[in-house]
Coordinates of N, CA and C in Angstrom, one line a residue:
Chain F
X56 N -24.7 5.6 -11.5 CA -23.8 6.4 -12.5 C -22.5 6.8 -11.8
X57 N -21.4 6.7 -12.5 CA -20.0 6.9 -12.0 C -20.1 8.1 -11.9
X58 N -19.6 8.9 -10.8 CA -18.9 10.5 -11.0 C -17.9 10.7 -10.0
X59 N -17.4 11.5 -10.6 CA -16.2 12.5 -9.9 C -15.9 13.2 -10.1
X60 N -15.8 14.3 -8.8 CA -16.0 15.4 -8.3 C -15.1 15.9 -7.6
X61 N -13.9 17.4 -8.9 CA -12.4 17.5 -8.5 C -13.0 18.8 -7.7
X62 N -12.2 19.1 -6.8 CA -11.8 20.5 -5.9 C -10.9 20.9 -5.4
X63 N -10.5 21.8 -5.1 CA -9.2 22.5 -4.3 C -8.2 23.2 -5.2
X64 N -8.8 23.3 -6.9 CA -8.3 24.3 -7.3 C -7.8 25.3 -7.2
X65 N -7.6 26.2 -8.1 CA -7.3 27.7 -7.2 C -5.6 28.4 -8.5
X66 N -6.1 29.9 -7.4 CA -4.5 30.8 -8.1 C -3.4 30.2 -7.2
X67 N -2.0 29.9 -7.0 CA -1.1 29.9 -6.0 C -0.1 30.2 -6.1
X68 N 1.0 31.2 -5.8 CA 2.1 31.3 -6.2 C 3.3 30.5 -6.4
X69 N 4.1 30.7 -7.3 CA 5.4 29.9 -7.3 C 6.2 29.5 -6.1
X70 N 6.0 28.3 -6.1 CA 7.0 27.9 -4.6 C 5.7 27.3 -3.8
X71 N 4.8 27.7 -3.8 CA 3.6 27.3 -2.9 C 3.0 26.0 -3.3
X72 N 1.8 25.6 -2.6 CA 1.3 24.5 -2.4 C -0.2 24.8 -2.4
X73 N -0.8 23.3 -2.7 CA -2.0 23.3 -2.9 C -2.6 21.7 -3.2
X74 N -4.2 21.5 -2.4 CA -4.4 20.0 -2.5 C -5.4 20.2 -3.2
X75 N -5.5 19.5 -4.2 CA -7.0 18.7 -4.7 C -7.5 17.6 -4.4
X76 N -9.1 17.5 -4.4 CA -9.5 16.2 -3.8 C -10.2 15.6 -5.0
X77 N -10.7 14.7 -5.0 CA -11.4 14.2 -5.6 C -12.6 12.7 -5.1
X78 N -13.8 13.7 -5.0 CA -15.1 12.9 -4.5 C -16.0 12.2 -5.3
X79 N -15.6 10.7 -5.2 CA -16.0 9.4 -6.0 C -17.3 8.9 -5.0
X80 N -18.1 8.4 -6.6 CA -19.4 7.6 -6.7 C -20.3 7.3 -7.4
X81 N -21.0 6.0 -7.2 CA -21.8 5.2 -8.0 C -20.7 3.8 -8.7
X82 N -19.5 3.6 -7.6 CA -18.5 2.8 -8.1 C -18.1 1.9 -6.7
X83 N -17.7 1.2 -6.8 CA -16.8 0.8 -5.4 C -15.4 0.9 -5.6
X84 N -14.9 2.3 -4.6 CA -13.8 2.8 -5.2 C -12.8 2.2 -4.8
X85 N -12.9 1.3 -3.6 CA -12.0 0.3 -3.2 C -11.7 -0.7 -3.8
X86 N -12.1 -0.7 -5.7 CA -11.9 -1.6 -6.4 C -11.3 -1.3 -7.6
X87 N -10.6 0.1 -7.4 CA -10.2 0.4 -8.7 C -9.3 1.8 -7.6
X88 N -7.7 1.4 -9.1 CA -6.6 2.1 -9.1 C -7.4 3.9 -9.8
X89 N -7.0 5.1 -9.3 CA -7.1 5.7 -10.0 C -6.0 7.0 -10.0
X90 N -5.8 7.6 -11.1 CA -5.1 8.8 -11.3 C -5.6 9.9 -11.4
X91 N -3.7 10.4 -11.4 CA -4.9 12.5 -12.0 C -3.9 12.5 -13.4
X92 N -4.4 13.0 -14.1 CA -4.4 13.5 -15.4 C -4.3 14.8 -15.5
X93 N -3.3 15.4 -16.1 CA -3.4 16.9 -16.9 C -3.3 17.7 -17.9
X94 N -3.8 19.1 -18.1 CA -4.3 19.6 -19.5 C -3.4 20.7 -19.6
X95 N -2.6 21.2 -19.5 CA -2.3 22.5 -19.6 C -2.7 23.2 -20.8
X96 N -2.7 24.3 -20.8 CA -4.2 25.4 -21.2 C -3.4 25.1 -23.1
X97 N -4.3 25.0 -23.8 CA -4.0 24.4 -25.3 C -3.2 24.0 -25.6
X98 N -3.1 22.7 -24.5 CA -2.4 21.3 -25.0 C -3.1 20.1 -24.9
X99 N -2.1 19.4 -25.0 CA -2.7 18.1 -24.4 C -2.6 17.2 -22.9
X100 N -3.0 16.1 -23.3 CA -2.9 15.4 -21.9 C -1.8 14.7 -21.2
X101 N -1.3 14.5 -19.6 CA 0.0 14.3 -19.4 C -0.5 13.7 -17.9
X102 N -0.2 12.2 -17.7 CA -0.6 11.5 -16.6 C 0.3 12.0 -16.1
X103 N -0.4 12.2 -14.9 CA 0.4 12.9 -13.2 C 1.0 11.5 -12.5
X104 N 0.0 11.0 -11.8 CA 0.2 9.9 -10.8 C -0.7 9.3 -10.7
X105 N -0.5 7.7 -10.4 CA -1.4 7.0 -10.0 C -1.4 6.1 -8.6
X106 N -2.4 5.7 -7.9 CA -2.3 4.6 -7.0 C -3.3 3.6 -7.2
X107 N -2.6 2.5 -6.3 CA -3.5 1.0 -6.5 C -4.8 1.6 -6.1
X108 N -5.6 0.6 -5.9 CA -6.8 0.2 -5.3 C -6.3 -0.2 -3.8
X109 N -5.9 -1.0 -3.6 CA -5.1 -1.1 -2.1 C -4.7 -0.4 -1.0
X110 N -4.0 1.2 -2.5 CA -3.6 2.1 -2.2 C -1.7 1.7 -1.5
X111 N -1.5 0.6 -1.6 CA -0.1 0.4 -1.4 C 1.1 0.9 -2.0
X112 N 0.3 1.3 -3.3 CA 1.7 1.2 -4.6 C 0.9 2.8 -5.2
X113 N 2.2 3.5 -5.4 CA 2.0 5.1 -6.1 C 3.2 5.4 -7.4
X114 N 2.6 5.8 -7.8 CA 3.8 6.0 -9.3 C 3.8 7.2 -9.3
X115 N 4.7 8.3 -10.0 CA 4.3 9.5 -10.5 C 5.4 9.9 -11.7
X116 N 4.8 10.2 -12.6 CA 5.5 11.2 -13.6 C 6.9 11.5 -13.0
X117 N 8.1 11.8 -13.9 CA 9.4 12.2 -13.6 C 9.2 13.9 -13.2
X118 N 8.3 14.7 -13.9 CA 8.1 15.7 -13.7 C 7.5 16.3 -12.5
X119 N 7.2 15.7 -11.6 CA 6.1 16.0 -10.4 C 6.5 15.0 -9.2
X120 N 8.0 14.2 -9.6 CA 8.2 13.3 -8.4 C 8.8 14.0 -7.4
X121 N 8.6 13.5 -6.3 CA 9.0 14.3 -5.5 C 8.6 15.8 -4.7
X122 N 7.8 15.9 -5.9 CA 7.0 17.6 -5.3 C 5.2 17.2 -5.1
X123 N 4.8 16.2 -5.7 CA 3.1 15.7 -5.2 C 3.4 14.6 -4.9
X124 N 2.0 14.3 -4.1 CA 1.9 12.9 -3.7 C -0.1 12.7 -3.7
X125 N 0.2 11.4 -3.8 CA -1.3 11.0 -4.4 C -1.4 10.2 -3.0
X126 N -2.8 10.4 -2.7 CA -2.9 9.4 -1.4 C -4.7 9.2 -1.8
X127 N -5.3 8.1 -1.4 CA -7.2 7.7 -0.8 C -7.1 7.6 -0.3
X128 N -8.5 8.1 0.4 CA -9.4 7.5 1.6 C -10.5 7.0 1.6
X129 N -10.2 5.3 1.4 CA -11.3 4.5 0.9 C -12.8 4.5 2.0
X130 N -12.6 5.3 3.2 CA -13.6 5.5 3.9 C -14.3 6.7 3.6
X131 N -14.3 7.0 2.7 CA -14.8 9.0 2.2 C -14.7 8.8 0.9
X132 N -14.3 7.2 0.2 CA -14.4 7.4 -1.4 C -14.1 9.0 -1.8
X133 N -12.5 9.7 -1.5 CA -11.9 10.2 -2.0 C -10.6 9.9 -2.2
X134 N -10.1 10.8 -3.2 CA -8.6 10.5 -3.5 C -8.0 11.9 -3.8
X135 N -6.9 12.2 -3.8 CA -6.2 13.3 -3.0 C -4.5 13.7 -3.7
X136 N -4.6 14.6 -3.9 CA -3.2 14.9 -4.8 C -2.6 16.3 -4.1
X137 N -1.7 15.9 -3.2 CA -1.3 16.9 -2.7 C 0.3 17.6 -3.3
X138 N 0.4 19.1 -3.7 CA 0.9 19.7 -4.6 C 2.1 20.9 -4.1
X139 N 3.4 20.6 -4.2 CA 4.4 21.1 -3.3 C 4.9 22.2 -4.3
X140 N 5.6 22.9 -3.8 CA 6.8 23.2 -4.8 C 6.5 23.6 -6.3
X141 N 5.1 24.0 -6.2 CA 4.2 24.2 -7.7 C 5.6 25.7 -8.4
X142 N 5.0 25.3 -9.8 CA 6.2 26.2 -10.5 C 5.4 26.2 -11.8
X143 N 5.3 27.1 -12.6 CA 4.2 28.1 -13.4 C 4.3 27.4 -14.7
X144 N 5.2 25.9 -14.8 CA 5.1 24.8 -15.6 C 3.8 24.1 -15.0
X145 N 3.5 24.0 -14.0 CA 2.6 22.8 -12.9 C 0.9 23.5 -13.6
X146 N 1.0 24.5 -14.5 CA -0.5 25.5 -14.4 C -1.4 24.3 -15.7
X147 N -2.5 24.0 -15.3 CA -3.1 23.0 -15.8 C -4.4 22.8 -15.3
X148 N -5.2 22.2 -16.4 CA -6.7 21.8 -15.4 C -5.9 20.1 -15.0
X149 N -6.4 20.2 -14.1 CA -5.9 18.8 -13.1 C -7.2 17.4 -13.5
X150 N -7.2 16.7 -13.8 CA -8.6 15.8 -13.8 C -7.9 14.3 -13.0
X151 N -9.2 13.7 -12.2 CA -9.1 12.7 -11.6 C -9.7 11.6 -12.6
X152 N -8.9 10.3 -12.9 CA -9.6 9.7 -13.9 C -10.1 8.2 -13.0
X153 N -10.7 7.1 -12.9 CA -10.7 5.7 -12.7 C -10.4 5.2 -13.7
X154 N -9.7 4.1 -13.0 CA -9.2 3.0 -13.9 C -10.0 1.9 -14.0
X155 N -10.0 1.1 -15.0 CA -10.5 -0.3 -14.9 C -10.3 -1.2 -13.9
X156 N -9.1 -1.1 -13.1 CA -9.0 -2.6 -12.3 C -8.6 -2.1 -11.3
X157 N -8.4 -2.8 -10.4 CA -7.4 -2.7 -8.9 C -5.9 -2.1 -8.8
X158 N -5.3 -2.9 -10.4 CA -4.5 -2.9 -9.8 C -3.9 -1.6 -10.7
X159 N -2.9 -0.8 -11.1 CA -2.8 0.6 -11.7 C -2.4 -0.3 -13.8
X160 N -3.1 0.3 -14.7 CA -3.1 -0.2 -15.5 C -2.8 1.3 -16.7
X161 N -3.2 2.0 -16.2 CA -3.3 3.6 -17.5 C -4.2 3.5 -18.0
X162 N -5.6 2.2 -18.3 CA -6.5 2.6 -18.6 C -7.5 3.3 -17.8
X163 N -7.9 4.6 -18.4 CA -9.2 5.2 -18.1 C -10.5 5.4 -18.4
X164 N -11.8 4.3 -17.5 CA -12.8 4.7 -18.3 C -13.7 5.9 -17.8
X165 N -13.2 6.7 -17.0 CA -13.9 7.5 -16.2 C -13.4 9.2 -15.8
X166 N -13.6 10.3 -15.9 CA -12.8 11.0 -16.2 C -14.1 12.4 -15.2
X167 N -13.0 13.1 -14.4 CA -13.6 14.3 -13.8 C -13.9 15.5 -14.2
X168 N -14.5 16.6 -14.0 CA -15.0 17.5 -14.9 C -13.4 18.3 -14.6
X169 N -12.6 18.2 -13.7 CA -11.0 19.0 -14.0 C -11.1 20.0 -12.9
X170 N -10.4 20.2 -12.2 CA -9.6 21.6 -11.4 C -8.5 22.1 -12.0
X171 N -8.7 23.2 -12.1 CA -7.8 24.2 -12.6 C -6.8 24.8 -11.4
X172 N -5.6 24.8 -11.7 CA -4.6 24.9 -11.0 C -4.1 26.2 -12.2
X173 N -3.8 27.5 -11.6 CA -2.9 28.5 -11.6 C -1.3 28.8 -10.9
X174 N -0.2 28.6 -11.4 CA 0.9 29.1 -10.7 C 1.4 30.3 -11.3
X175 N 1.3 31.2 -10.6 CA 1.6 32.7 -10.6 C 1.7 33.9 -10.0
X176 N 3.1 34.6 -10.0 CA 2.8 35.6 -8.9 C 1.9 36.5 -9.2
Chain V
X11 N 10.4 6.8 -22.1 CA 8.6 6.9 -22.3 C 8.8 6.7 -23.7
X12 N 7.2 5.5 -23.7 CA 6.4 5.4 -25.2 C 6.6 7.2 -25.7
X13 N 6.5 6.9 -27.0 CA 6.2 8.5 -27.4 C 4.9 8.1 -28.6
X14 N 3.7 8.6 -28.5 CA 2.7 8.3 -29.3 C 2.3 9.8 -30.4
X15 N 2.7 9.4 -31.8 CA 2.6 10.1 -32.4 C 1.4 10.0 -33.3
X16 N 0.0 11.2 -33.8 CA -1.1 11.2 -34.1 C -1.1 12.3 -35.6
X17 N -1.5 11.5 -36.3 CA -1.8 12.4 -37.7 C -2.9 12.1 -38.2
X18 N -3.5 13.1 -38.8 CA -3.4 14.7 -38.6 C -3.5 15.4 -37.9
X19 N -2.6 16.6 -37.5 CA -3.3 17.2 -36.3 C -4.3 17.6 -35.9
X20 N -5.0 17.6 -37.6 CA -6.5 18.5 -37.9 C -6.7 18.0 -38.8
X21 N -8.2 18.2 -38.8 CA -8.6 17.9 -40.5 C -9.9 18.4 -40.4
X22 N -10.7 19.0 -41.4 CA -11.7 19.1 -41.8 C -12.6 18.1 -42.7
X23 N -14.0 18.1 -42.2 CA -14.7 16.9 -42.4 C -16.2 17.2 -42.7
X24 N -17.5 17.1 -43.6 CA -18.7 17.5 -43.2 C -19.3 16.2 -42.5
X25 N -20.6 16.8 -42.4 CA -21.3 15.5 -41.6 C -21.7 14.6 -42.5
X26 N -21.5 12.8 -42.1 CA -21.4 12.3 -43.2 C -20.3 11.7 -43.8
X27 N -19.0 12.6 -43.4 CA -17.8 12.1 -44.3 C -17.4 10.3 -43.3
X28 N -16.8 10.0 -44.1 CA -15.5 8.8 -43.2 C -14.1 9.4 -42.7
X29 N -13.8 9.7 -41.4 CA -12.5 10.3 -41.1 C -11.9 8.6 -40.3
X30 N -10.6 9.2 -41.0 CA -9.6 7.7 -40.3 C -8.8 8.8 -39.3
X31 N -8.2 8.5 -38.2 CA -7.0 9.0 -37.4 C -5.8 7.9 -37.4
X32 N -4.6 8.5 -37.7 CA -3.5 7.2 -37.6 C -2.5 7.8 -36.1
X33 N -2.6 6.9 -35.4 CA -1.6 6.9 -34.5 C -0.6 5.4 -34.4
X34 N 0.8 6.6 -34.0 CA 2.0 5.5 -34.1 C 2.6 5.4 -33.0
X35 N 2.8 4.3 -32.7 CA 3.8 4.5 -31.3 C 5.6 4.3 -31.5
X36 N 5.9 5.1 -30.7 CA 7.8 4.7 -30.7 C 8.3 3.6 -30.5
X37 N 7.6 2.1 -30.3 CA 7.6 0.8 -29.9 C 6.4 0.0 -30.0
X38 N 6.5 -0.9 -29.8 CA 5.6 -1.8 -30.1 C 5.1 -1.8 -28.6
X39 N 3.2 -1.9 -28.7 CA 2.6 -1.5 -27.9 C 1.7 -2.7 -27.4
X40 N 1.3 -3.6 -28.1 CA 1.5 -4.8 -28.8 C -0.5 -4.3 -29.0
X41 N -1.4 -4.7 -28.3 CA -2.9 -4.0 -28.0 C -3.5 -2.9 -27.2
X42 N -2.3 -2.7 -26.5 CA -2.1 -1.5 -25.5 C -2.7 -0.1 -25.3
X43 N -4.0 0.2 -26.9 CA -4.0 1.1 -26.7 C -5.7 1.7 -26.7
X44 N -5.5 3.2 -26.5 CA -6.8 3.4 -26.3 C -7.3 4.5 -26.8
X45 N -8.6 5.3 -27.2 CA -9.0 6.2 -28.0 C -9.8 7.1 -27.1
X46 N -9.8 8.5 -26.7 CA -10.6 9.1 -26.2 C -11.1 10.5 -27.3
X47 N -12.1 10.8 -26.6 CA -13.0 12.1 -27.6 C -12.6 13.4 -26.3
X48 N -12.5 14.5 -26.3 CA -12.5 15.6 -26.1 C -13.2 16.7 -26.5
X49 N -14.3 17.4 -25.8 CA -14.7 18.5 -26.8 C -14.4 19.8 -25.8
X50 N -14.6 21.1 -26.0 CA -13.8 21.9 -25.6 C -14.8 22.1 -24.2
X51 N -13.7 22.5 -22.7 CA -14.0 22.3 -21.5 C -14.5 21.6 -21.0
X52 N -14.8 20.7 -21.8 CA -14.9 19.3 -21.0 C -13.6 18.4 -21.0
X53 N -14.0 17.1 -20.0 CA -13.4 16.3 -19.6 C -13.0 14.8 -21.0
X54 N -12.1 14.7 -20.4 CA -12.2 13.1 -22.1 C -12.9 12.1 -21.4
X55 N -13.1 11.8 -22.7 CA -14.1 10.3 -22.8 C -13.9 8.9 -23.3
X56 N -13.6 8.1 -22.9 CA -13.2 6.8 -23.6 C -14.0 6.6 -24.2
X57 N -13.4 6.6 -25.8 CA -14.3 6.0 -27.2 C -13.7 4.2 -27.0
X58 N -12.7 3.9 -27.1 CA -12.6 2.7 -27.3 C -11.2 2.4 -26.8
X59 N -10.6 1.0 -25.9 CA -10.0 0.6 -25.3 C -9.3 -0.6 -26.1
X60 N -8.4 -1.1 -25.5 CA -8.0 -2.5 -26.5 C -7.3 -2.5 -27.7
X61 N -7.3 -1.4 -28.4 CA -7.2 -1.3 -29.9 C -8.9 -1.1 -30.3
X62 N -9.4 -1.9 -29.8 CA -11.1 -2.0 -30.6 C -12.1 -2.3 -30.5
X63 N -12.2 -2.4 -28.5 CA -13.5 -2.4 -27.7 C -14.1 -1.1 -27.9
X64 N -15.5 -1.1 -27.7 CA -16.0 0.2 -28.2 C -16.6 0.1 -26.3
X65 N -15.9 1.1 -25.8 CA -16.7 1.3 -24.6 C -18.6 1.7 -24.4
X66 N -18.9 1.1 -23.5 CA -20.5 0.9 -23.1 C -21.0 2.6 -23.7
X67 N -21.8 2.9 -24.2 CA -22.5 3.8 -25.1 C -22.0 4.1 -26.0
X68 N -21.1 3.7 -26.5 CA -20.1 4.7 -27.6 C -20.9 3.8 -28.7
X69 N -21.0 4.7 -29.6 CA -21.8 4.6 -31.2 C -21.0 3.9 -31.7
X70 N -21.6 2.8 -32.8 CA -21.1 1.8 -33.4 C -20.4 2.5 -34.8
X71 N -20.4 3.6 -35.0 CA -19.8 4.0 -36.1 C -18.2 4.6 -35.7
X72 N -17.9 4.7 -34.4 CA -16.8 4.2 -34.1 C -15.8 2.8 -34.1
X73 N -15.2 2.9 -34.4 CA -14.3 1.8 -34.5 C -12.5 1.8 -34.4
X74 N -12.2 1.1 -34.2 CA -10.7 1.0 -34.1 C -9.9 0.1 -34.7
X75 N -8.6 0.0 -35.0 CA -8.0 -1.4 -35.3 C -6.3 -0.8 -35.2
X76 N -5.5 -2.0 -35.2 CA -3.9 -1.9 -35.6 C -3.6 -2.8 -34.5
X77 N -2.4 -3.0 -34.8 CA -1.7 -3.6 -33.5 C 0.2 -3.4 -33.9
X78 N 1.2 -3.7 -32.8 CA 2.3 -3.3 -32.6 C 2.5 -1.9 -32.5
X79 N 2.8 -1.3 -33.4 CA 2.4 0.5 -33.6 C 2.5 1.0 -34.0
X80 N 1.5 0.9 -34.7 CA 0.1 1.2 -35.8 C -1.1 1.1 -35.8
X81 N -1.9 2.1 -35.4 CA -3.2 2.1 -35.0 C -3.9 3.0 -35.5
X82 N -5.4 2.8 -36.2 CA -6.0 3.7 -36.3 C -7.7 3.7 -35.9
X83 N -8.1 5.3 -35.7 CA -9.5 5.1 -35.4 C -10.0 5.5 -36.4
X84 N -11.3 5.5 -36.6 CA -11.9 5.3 -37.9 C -13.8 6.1 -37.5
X85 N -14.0 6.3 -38.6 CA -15.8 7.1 -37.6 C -16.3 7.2 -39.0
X86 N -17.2 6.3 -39.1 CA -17.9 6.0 -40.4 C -18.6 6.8 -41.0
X87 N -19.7 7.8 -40.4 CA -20.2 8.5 -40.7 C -20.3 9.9 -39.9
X88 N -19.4 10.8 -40.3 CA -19.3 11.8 -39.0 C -20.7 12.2 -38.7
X89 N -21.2 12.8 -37.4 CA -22.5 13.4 -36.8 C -21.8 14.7 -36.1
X90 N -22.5 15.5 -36.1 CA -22.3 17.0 -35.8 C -21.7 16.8 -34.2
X91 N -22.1 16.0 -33.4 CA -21.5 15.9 -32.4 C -20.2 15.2 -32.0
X92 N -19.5 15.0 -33.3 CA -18.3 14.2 -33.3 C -17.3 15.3 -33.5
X93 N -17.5 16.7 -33.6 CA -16.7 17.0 -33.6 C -15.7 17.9 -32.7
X94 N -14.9 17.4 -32.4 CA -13.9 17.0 -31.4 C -12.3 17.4 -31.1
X95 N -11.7 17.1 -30.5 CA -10.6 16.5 -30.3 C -10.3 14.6 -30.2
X96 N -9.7 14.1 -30.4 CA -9.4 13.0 -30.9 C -7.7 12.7 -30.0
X97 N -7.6 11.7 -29.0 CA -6.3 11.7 -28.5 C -6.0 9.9 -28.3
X98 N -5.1 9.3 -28.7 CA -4.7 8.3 -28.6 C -4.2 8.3 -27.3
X99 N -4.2 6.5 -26.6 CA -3.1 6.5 -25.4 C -2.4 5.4 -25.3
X100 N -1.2 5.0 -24.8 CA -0.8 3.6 -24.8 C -0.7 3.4 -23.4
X101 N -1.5 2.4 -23.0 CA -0.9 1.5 -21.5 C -0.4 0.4 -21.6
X102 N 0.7 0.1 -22.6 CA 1.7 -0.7 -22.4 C 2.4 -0.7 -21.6
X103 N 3.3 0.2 -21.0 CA 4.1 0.2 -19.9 C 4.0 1.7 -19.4
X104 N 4.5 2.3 -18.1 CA 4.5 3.4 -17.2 C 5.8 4.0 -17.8
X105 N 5.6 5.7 -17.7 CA 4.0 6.1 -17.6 C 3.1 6.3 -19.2
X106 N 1.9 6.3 -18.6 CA 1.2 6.2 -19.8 C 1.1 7.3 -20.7
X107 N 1.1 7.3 -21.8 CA 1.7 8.7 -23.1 C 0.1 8.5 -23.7
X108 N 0.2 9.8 -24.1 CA -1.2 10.5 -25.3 C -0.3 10.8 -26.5
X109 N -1.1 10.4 -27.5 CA -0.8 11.5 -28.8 C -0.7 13.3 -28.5
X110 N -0.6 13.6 -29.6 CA -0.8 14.7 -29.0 C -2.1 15.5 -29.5
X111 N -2.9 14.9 -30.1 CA -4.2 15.2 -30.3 C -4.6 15.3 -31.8
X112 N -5.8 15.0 -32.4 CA -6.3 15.5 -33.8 C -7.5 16.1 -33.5
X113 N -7.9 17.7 -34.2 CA -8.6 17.8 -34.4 C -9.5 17.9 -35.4
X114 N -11.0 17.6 -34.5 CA -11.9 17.3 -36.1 C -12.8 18.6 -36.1
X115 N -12.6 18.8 -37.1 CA -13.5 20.2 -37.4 C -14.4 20.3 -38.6
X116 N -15.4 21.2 -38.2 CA -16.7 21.2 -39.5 C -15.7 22.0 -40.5
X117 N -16.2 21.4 -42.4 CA -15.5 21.8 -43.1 C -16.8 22.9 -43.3

């Protein structure tokens, strides 16, 4: 069975930083591209970033370029969204999704139960 | 960016009814697109991919169709657990856009 398993949520102030992880299994994660997806509180959904399967190639949103970065570690089947410069726009449940293929596509068939990110003094 | 627009926002439905969802995209998407379910604090779920693969467990009373963009999902016989949120996506090109959601609600 696929799962994934987000953490490193949390409250953090404006200006501050913060990593989530995300711990994959029942897949071979070294065979698929995946992102993080987000919810901000009674909306909808808004792709963050994604990386290959490779992990060579990273995309991200115009809104979050430059302040996160998505990185895996195909030896710990995790993947990693590290979070700069957060600003009280960034406040969201965060979800790690898999993709269908290797290479980064936007399809998602796989989707994490969400970390919740707070920015606030 | 695609911009993927979804109507109704809402609708009310009993169990039993046929609800259609129409999503449009700002361009032509050409098959590009995809359907997920939402229910409240949980995570989304791929209903169906392609325009009109029904992803591995998803109930055959789901369904999809359209192409360029114009797309709709469709749920033949609603079941008390269908009710939801409803969000379209296009992976035609980066980055990838949602609707912005329909909800289904017990009438």
């Amino acid at each position: 069975e696929v799962q994934l398993l987000e953490s490193g949520g949390g409250l953090v102030q404006p200006g501050g930083s913060l990593r989530l992880s995300c711990a994959a299994s029942g897949f071979t994660f070294s065979r698929h591209a995946m992102s993080w997806v987000r919810q901000a509180p009674g909306k909808g959904l808004e792709w963050v970033s994604a990386i290959s399967g490779s992990g060579s190639s990273t995309y991200y949103a115009d809104s979050v370029k430059g302040r996160f970065t998505i990185s895996r570690d195909d030896s710990k089947n995790t993947l990693s969204l590290q979070l700069d410069s957060l600003r009280a726009e960034d406040t969201a449940v965060y979800y790690c999704a898999k993709e269908f293929s290797l290479g980064v596509s936007g399809d998602f068939d796989c989707w994490g139960q969400g970390a919740p990110v707070t920015v606030s003094s | 960016d695609i911009q993927m627009t979804q109507s109704p926002s809402s609708l009310s439905a009993s169990v039993g009814d046929r609800i259609t969802i129409t999503c449009r995209a700002s361009q032509s998407i050409t098959a590009y697109l995809n359907w997920y379910q939402q229910k409240p604090g949980k995570a989304p779920k791929l209903l169906i991919y392609g325009v009109s693969s029904l992803q591995s467990g998803v109930p055959p009373r789901f369904s999809g169709s359209g192409s360029g963009t114009d797309f709709t999902l469709t749920v033949s016989s609603l079941q008390p657990e269908d009710f939801a949120t409803y969000y379209c996506q296009q992976s035609y090109s980066s980055p990838p856009t949602f609707g912005q959601g329909t909800r289904v609600e017990i009438k």
